[in-house]
Coordinates of C-alpha atoms in Angstrom, one line a residue:
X862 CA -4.8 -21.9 -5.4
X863 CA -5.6 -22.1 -9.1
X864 CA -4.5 -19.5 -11.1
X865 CA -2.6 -19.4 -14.4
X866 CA -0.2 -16.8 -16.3
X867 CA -2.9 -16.1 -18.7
X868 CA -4.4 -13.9 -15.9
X869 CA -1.6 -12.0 -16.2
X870 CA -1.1 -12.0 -19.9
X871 CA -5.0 -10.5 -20.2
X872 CA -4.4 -8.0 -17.3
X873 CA -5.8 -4.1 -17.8
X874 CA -3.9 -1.2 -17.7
X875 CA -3.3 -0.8 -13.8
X876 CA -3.8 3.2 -12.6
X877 CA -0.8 5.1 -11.7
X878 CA -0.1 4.9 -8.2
X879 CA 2.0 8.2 -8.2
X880 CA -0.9 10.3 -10.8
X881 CA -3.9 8.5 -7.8
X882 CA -2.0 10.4 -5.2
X883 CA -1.3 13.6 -7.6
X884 CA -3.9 15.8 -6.6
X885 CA -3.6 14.7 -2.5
X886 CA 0.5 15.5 -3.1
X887 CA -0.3 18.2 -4.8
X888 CA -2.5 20.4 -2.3
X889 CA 0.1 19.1 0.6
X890 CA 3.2 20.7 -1.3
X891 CA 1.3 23.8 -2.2
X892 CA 0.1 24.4 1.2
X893 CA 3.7 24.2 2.5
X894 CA 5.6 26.4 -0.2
X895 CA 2.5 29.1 0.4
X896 CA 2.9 29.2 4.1
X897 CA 6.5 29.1 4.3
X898 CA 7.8 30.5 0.8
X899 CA 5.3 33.0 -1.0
X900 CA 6.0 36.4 0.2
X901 CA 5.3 38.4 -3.1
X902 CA 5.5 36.8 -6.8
X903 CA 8.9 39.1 -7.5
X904 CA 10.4 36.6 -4.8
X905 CA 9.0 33.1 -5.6
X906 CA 11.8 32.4 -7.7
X907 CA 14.6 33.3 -5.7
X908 CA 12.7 31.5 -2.7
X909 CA 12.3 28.6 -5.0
X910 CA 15.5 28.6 -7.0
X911 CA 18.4 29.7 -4.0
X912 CA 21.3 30.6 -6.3
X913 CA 23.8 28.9 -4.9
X914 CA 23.0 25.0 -3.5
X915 CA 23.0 24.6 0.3
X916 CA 25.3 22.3 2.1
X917 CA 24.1 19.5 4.7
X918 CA 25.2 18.4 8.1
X919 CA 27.5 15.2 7.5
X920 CA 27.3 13.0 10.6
X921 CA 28.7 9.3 11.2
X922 CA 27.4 8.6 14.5
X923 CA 30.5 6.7 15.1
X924 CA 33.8 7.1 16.4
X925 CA 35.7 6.7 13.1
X926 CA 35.2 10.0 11.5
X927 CA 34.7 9.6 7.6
X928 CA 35.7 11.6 4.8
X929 CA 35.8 12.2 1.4
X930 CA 38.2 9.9 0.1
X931 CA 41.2 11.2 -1.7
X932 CA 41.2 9.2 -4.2
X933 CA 38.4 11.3 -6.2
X934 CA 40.0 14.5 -5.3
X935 CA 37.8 17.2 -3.6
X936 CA 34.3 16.6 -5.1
X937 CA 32.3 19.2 -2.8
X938 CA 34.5 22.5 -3.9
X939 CA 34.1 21.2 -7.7
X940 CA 30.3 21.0 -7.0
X941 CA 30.0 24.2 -5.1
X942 CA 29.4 22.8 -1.5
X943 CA 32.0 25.3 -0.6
X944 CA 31.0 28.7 0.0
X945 CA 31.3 32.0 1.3
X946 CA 29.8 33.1 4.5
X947 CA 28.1 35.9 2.7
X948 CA 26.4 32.4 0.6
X949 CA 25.3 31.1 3.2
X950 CA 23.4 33.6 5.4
X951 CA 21.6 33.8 2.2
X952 CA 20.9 30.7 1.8
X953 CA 19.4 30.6 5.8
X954 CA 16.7 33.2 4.2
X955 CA 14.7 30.6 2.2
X956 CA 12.6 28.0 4.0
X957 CA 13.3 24.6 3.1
X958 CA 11.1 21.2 3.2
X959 CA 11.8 20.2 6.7
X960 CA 12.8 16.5 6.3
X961 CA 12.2 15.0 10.1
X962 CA 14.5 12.6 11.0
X963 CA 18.1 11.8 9.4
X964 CA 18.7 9.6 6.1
X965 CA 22.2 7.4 5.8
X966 CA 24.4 8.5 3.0
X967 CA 26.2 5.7 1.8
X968 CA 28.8 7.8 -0.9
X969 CA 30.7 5.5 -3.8
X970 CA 32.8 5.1 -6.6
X971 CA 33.5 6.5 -9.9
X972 CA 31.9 8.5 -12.5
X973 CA 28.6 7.6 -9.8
X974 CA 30.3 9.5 -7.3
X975 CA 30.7 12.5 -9.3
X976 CA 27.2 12.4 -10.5
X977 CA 25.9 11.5 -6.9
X978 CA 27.7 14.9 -5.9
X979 CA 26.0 16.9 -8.3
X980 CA 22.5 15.4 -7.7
X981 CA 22.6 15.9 -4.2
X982 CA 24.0 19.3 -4.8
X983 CA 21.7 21.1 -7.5
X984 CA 18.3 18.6 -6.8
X985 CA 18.3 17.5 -3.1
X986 CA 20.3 19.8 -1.0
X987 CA 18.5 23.1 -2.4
X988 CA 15.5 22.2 -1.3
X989 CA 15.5 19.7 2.0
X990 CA 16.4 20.9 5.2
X991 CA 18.0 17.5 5.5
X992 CA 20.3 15.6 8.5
X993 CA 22.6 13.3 6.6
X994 CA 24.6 10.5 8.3
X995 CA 27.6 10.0 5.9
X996 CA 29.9 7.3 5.0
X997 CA 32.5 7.0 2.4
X998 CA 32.1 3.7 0.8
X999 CA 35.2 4.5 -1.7
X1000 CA 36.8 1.1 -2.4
X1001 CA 40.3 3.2 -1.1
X1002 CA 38.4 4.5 2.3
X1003 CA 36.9 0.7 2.4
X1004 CA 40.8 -0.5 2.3
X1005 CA 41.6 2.1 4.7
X1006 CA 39.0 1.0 7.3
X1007 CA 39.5 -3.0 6.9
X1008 CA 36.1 -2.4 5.0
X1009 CA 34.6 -1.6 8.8
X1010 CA 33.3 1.5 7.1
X1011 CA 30.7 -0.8 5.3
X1012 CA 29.4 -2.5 8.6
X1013 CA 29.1 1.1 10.7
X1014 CA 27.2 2.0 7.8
X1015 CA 24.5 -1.0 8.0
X1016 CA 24.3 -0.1 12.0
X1017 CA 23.6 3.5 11.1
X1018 CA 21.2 2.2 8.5
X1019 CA 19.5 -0.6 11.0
X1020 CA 18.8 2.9 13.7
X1021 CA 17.6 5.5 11.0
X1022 CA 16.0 2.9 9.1
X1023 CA 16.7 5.1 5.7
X1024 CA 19.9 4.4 3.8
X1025 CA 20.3 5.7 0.6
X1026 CA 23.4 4.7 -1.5
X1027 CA 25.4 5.1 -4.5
X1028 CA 27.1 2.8 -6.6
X1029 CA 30.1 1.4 -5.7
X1030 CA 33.5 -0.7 -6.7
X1031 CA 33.2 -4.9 -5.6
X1032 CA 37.0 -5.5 -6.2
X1033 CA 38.3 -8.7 -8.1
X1034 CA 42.0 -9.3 -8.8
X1035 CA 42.5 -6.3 -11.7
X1036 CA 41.1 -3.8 -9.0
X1037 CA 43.1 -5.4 -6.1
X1038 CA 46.0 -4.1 -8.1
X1039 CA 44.7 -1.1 -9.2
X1040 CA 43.7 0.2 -5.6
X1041 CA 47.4 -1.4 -4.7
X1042 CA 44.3 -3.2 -1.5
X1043 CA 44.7 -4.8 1.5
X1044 CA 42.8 -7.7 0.2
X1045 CA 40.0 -8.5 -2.0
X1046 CA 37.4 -7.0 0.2
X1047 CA 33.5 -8.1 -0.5
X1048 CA 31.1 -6.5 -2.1
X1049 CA 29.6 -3.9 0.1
X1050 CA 26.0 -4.6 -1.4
X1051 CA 26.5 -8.1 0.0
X1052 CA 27.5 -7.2 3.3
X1053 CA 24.8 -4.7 3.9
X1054 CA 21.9 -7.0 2.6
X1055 CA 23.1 -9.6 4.8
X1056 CA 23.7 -6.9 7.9
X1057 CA 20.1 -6.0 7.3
X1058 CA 18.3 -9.1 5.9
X1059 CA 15.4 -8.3 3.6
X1060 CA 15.0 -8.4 0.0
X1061 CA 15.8 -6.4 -3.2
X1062 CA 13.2 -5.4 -5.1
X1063 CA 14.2 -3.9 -8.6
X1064 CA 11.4 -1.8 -10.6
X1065 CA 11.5 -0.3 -14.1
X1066 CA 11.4 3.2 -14.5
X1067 CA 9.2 3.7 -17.2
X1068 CA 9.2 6.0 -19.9
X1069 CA 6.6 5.8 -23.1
X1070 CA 9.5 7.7 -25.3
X1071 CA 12.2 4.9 -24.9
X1072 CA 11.7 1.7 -26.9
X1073 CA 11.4 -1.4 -25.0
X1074 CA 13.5 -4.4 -26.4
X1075 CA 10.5 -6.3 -25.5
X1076 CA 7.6 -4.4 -27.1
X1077 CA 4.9 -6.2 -24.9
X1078 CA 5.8 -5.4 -21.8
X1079 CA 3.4 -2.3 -20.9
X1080 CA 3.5 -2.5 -17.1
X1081 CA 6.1 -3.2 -14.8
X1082 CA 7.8 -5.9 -14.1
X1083 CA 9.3 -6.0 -10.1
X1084 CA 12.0 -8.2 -9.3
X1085 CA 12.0 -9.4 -5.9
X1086 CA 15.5 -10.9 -5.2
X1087 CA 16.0 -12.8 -1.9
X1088 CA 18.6 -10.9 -0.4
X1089 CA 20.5 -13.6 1.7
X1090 CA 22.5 -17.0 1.1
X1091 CA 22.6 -19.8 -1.5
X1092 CA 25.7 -18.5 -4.3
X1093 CA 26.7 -15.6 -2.6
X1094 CA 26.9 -16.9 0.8
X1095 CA 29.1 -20.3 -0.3
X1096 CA 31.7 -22.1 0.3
X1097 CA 34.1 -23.4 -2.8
X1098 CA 36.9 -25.4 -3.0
X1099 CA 39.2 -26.6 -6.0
X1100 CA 40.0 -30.0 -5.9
X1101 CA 43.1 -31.5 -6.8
X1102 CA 43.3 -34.9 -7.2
X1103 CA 41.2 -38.1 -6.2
X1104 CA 38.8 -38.7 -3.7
X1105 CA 35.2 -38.3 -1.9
X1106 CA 33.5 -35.3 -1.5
X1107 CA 31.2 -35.5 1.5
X1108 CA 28.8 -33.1 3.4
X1109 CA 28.0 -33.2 6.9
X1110 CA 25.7 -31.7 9.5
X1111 CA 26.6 -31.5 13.2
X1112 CA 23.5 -30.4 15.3
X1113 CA 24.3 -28.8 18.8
X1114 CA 23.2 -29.4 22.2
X1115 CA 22.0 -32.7 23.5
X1116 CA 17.9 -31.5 23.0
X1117 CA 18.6 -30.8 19.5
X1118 CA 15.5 -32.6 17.6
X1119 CA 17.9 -33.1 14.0
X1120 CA 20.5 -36.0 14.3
X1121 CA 23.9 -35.8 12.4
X1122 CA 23.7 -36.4 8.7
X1123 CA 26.4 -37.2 6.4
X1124 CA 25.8 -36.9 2.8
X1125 CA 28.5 -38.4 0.1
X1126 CA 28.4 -36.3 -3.3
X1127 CA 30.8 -36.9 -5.6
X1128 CA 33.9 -39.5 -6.0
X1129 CA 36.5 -37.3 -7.8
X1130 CA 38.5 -40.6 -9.9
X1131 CA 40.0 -38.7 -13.1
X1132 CA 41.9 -35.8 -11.2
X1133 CA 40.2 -33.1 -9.8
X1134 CA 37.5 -30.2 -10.2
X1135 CA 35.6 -27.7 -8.2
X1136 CA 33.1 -28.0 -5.3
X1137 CA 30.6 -26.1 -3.6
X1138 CA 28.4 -25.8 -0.3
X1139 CA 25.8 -23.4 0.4
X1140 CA 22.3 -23.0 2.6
X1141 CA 19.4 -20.6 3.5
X1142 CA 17.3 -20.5 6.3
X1143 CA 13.7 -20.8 7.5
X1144 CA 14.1 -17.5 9.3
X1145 CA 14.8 -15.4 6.0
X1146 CA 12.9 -17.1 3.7
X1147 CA 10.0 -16.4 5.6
X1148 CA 11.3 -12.2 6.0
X1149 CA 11.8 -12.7 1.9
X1150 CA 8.2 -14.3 1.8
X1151 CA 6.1 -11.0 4.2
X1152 CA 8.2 -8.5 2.5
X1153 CA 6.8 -9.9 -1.1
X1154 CA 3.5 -10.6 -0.2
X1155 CA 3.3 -7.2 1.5
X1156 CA 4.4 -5.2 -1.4
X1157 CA 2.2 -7.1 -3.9
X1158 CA -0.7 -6.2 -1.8
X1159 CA 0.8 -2.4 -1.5
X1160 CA 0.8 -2.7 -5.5
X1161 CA -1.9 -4.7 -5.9
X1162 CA -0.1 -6.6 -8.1
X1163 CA 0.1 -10.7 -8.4
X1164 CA 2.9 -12.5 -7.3
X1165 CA 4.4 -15.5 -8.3
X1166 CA 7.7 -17.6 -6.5
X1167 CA 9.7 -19.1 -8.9
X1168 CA 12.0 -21.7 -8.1
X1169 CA 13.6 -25.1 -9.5
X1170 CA 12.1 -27.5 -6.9
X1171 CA 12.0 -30.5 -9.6
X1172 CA 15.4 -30.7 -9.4
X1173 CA 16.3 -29.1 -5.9
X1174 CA 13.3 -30.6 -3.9
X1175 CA 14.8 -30.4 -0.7
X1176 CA 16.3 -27.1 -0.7
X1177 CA 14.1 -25.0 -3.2
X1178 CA 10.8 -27.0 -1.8
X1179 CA 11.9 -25.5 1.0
X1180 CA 11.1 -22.1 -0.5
X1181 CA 8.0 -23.4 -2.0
X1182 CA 6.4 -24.6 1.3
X1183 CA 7.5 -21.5 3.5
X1184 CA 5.5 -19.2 0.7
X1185 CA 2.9 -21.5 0.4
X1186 CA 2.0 -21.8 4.4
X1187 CA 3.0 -18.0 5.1
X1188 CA 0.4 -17.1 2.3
X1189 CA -2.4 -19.6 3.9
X1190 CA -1.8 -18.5 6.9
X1191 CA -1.5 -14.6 6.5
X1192 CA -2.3 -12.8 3.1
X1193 CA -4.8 -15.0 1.4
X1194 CA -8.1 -13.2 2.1
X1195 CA -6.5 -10.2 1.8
X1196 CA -4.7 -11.2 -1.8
X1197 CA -8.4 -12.2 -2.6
X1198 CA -10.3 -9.0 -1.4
X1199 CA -8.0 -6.9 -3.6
X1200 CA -8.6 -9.5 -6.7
X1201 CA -4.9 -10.5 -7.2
X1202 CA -3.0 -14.1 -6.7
X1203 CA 0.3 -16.0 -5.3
X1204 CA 1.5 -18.7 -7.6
X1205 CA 4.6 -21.1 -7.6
X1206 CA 6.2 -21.6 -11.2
X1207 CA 9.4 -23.1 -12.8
X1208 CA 11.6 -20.8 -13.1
X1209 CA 11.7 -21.7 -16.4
X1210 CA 8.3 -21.3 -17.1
X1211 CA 8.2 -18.0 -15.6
X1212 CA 11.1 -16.8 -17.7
X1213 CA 9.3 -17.6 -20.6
X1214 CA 5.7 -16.9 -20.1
X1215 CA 7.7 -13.3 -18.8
X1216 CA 8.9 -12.8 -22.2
X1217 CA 5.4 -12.9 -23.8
X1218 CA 3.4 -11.0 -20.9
X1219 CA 2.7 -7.2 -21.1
X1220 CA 3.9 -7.1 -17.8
X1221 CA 1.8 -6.3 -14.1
X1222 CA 3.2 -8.5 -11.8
X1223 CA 6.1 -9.1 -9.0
X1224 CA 8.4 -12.2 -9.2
X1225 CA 9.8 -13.4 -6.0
X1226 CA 13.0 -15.2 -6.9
X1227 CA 16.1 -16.6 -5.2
X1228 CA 19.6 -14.5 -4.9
X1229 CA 21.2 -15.4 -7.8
X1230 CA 17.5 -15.4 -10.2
X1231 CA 17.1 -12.5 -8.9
X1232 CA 20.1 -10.8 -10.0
X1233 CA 20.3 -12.3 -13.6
X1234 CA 16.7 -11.9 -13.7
X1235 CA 16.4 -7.8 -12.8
X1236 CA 19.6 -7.4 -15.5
X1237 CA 17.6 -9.0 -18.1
X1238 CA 13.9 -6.8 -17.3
X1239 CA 16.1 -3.8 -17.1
X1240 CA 17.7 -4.2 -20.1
X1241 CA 14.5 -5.1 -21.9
X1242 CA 12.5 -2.3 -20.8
X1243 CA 14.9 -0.2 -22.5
X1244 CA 18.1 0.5 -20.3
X1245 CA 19.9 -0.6 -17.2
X1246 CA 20.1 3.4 -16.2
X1247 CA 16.2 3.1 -15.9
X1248 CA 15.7 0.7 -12.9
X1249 CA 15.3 1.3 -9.1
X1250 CA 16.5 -0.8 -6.9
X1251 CA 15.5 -1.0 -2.9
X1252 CA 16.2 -3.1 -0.1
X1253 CA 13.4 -3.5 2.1
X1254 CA 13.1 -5.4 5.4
X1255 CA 10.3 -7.9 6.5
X1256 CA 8.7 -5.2 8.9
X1257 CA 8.8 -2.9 6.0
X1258 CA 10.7 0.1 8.2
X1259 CA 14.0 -0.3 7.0
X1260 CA 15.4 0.5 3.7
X1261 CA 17.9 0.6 1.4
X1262 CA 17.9 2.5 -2.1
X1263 CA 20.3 2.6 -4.9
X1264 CA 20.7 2.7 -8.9
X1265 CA 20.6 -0.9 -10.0
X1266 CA 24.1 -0.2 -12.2
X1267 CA 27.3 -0.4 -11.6
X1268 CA 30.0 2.7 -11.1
X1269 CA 30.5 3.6 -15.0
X1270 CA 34.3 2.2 -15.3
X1271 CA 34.4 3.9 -18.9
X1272 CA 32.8 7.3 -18.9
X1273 CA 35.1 7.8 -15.0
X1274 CA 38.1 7.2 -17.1
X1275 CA 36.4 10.1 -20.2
X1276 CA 35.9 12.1 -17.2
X1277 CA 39.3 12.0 -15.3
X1278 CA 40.8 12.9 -19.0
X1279 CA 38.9 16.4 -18.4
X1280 CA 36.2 15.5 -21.1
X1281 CA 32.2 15.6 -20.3
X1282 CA 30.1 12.5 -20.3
X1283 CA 26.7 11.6 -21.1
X1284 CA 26.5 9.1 -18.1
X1285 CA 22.7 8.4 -17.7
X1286 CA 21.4 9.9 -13.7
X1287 CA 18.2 9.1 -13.6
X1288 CA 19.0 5.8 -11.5
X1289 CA 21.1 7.8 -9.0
X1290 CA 18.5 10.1 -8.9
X1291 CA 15.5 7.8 -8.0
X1292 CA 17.8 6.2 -5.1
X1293 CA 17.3 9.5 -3.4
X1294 CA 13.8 10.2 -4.3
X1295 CA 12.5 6.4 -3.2
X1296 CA 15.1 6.9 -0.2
X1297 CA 13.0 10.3 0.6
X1298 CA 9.5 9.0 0.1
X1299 CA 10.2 6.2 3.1
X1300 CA 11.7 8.6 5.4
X1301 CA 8.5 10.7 4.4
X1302 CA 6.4 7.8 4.9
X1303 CA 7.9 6.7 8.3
X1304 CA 7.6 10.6 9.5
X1305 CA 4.0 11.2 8.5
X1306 CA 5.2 14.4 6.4
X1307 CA 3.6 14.3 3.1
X1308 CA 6.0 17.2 1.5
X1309 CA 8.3 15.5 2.2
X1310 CA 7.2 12.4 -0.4
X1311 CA 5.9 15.4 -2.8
X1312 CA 9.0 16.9 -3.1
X1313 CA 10.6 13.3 -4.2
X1314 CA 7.5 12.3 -6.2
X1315 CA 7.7 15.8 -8.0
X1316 CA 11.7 15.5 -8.9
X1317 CA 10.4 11.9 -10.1
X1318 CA 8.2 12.9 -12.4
X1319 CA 10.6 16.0 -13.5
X1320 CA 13.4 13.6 -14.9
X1321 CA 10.7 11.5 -16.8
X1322 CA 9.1 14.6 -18.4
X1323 CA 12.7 15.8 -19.3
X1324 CA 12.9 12.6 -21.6
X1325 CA 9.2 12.5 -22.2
X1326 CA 8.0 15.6 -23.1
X1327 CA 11.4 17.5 -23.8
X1328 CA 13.2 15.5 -25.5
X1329 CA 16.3 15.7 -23.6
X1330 CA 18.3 12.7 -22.8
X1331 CA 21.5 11.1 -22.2
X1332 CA 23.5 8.9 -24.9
X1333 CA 22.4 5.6 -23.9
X1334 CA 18.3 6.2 -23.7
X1335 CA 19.3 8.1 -27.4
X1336 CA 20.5 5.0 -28.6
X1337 CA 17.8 2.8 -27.6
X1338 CA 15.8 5.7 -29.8
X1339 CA 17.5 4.5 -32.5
X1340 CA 19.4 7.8 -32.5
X1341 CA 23.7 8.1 -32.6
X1342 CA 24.3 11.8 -33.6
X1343 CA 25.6 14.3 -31.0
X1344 CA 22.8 16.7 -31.5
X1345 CA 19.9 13.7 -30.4
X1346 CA 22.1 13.8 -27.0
X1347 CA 23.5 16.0 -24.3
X1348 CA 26.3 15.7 -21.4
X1349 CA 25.1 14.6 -17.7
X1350 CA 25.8 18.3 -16.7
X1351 CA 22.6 19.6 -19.1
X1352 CA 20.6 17.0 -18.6
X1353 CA 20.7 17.7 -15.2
X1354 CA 20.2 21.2 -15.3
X1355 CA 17.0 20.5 -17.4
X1356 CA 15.7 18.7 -14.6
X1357 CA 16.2 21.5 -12.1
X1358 CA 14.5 23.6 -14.5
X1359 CA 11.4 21.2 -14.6
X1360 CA 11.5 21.0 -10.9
X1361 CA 11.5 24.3 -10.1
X1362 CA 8.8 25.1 -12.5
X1363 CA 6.3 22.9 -11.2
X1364 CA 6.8 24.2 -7.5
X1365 CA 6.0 27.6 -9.4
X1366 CA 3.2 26.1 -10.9
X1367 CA 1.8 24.6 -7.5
X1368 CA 2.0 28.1 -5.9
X1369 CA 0.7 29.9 -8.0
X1370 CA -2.5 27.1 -8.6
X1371 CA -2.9 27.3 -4.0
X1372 CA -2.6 31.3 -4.5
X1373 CA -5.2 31.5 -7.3
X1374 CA -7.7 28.8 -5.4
X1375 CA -7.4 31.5 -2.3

């Protein structure tokens, strides 16, 4: 198919997909907060705005019960879970969102886990009538379990098809003796994408205020990582001295159509060095391949594969084919009804053509691309606190959400000292709000994606329209003082205020129609 990047380069300002649906969302969450909450304008607010946050079911749907690890002390009474009785018979007077069917609570490390908390706490919990299957991923709770904690929680994931997860600790040697472990377990992200299969697909959250570092990007720019294999999946060795390194294939069963293939690849002669195996397979590059092709034509956004087949032809001409036939074969008239393209590139090319682009397309790229690749767009588009990130399967029902950063090592450290942070929760925040709008989707209950979409749109126009941010997004404003920033705590609470105005708003717009 012949297509070039200049398409992209030339490539109109794309509608909204969250302000197309505005006005649908809109009259959906209106209908529901008239019918269920208005019963007199004195009481909107305190049906809207309970005064102290609700508290959800936690279930693990296992044997192992988990809790709250110790290690971070007891995060629900600092954020108010707690309560009295009297708190919470008031609190079963206002009619929540109903939220159907349960969502998978995946908790973390770090200064995320106290922001996670709060989030869930003062934006979520208030709110949703919500089922929550809940699993301490704590890097101590993940020692305590032999790290089984992390596999229950992809099985509860793989039956409610909705996980939603904060950030958490991948040990290496420093943390091993830090945490005093067991042993240098894996990274839960890695066990979980390859429990579920799938691929990540990391967005920018976009805000006009904050500067990009790359001026001309103007629309996104998704980063589809392949989710399974090649680096993160290998096998190393040192080597210590002389000899031949070799690689072999033993097929099984006498009807096996391959044959046995040996493969010599190096001859070590001046002492010795490293070595490395690693492989993929037809079976999920094909999953990575529908569940790009599906979301570009969900987006109606171009996609291009990117891949080094020049110099790996076997392995990422592998890749190359697989797209190439699955496109042929499955998307192409429907690519070409909708007036958007699939295209192979070097990755090299791609990288750079990226940089001059204004944006408007998906790259599908291999696990380790992928992750260098969504660091770098992050980053450019103005911080790595602004991008989602979301597992999603082949068959497009299950999913994964998280922030795309890591547990914030320094500000945790601020924070156990008893000082306040400006740790940046807009990331955290969108896990749960693109968490919600699947389980919303799956359910058929439109509110439900309202409500996420609306608390979406709050945290932008916080930043936006507001002015207030945290320290990092103030420093890619060019801006260092204390007064140009404010603590995670405020920032927060200026989002609830946003959110709870525009329910106000939509009530009072469905009372006035009537």
């Amino acid at each position: 198919m012949a297509c070039s990047m200049r398409a992209v380069l030339s490539l109109q300002a794309r509608p909204n997909i969250y302000l197309q649906n505005h006005h649908r969302h809109r009259q959906s969450l209106a209908k529901f907060f008239h019918a269920n909450l208005w019963s007199g304008k004195n009481r909107l607010r305190k049906c809207l705005v309970p005064t102290t946050v609700a508290s959800a079911s936690l279930h693990t749907g296992n044997k192992m019960t988990y809790t709250k690890s110790a290690a971070y002390g007891d995060i629900s009474n600092e954020n108010g879970i707690s309560c009295s009785e009297k708190d919470q018979q008031q609190r079963q007077q206002h009619q929540k969102i109903k939220v159907q069917n349960p969502v998978v609570e995946l908790d973390g490390d770090e200064m995320t886990r106290i922001i996670w908390h709060r989030i869930k706490n003062k934006l979520i919990l208030p709110y949703l009538d919500l089922k929550i299957k809940y699993f301490d991923l704590a890097l101590p709770h993940r020692d305590l379990t032999s790290d089984q904690v992390t596999i229950d929680a992809a099985n509860a994931i793989k039956k409610y098809s909705v996980g939603i997860k904060c950030a958490t600790i991948t040990p290496d040697e420093a943390r091993v003796e830090e945490f005093k472990l067991k042993k240098m377990w894996l990274s839960p992200n890695g066990t979980i994408r390859n429990a579920l299969g799938g691929t990540v697909f990391r967005e920018p959250i976009i805000i006009p205020r904050i500067p990009r570092l790359v001026p001309g990007w103007k629309e996104p720019i998704i980063i589809g990582r392949h989710a399974f294999g090649d680096q993160y999946r290998a096998k190393d060795i040192v080597v210590k001295g002389n000899g031949t390194l070799k690689m072999v294939f033993i097929p099984e069963g006498s009807n096996s159509e391959d044959v046995e293939q040996e493969i010599d690849v190096f001859k070590f002669t001046n002492g010795g060095g490293v070595a490395q195996t690693q492989y993929n397979t037809d079976e999920s590059i094909s999953g990575f391949a529908h569940a790009s092709f599906k979301l570009a034509l969900a987006k109606s956004l171009p996609l291009y594969l990117s891949t080094k087949n020049t110099i790996l032809k076997k392995y990422d001409g592998r890749f190359k084919d697989i797209f190439q036939e699955i496109y042929c074969k499955d998307y192409k008239s429907d690519f070409e009804g909708k007036k958007i393209w699939y295209e192979h590139r070097l990755i090299d090319d791609m990288v750079a053509q990226m940089m001059k682009s204004s944006g408007g397309y998906i790259m599908a790229l291999k696990n380790y691309d992928g992750d260098v690749q969504s660091d770098i767009v992050a980053q450019g588009f103005g911080s790595l606190g602004l991008m989602t990130s979301v597992l999603v399967t082949p068959d497009g029902k299950t999913f994964e959400s998280e922030a795309a950063h890591g547990t914030v090592t320094r500000h945790f450290r601020e924070h156990q000292k008893g000082k306040e942070t400006s740790t940046n929760p807009i990331a955290s925040i969108f896990a749960w709000t693109r968490g919600l709008v699947h389980r919303g989707t799956l359910d058929k209950t439109p509110e439900v994606i309202t409500f996420a979409k609306t608390l979406e749109q709050a945290c932008i126009d916080t930043v936006e329209i507001d002015g207030i941010m945290t320290k990092d997004l103030a420093l890619a404003c060019g801006k260092s003082s204390k007064e140009d920033f404010v603590t995670t705590n405020i920032y927060l609470n200026a989002v609830e205020s946003r959110l709870e105005n525009s329910f106000r708003k939509i009530s009072l717009e469905k009372l006035n129609d009537q």
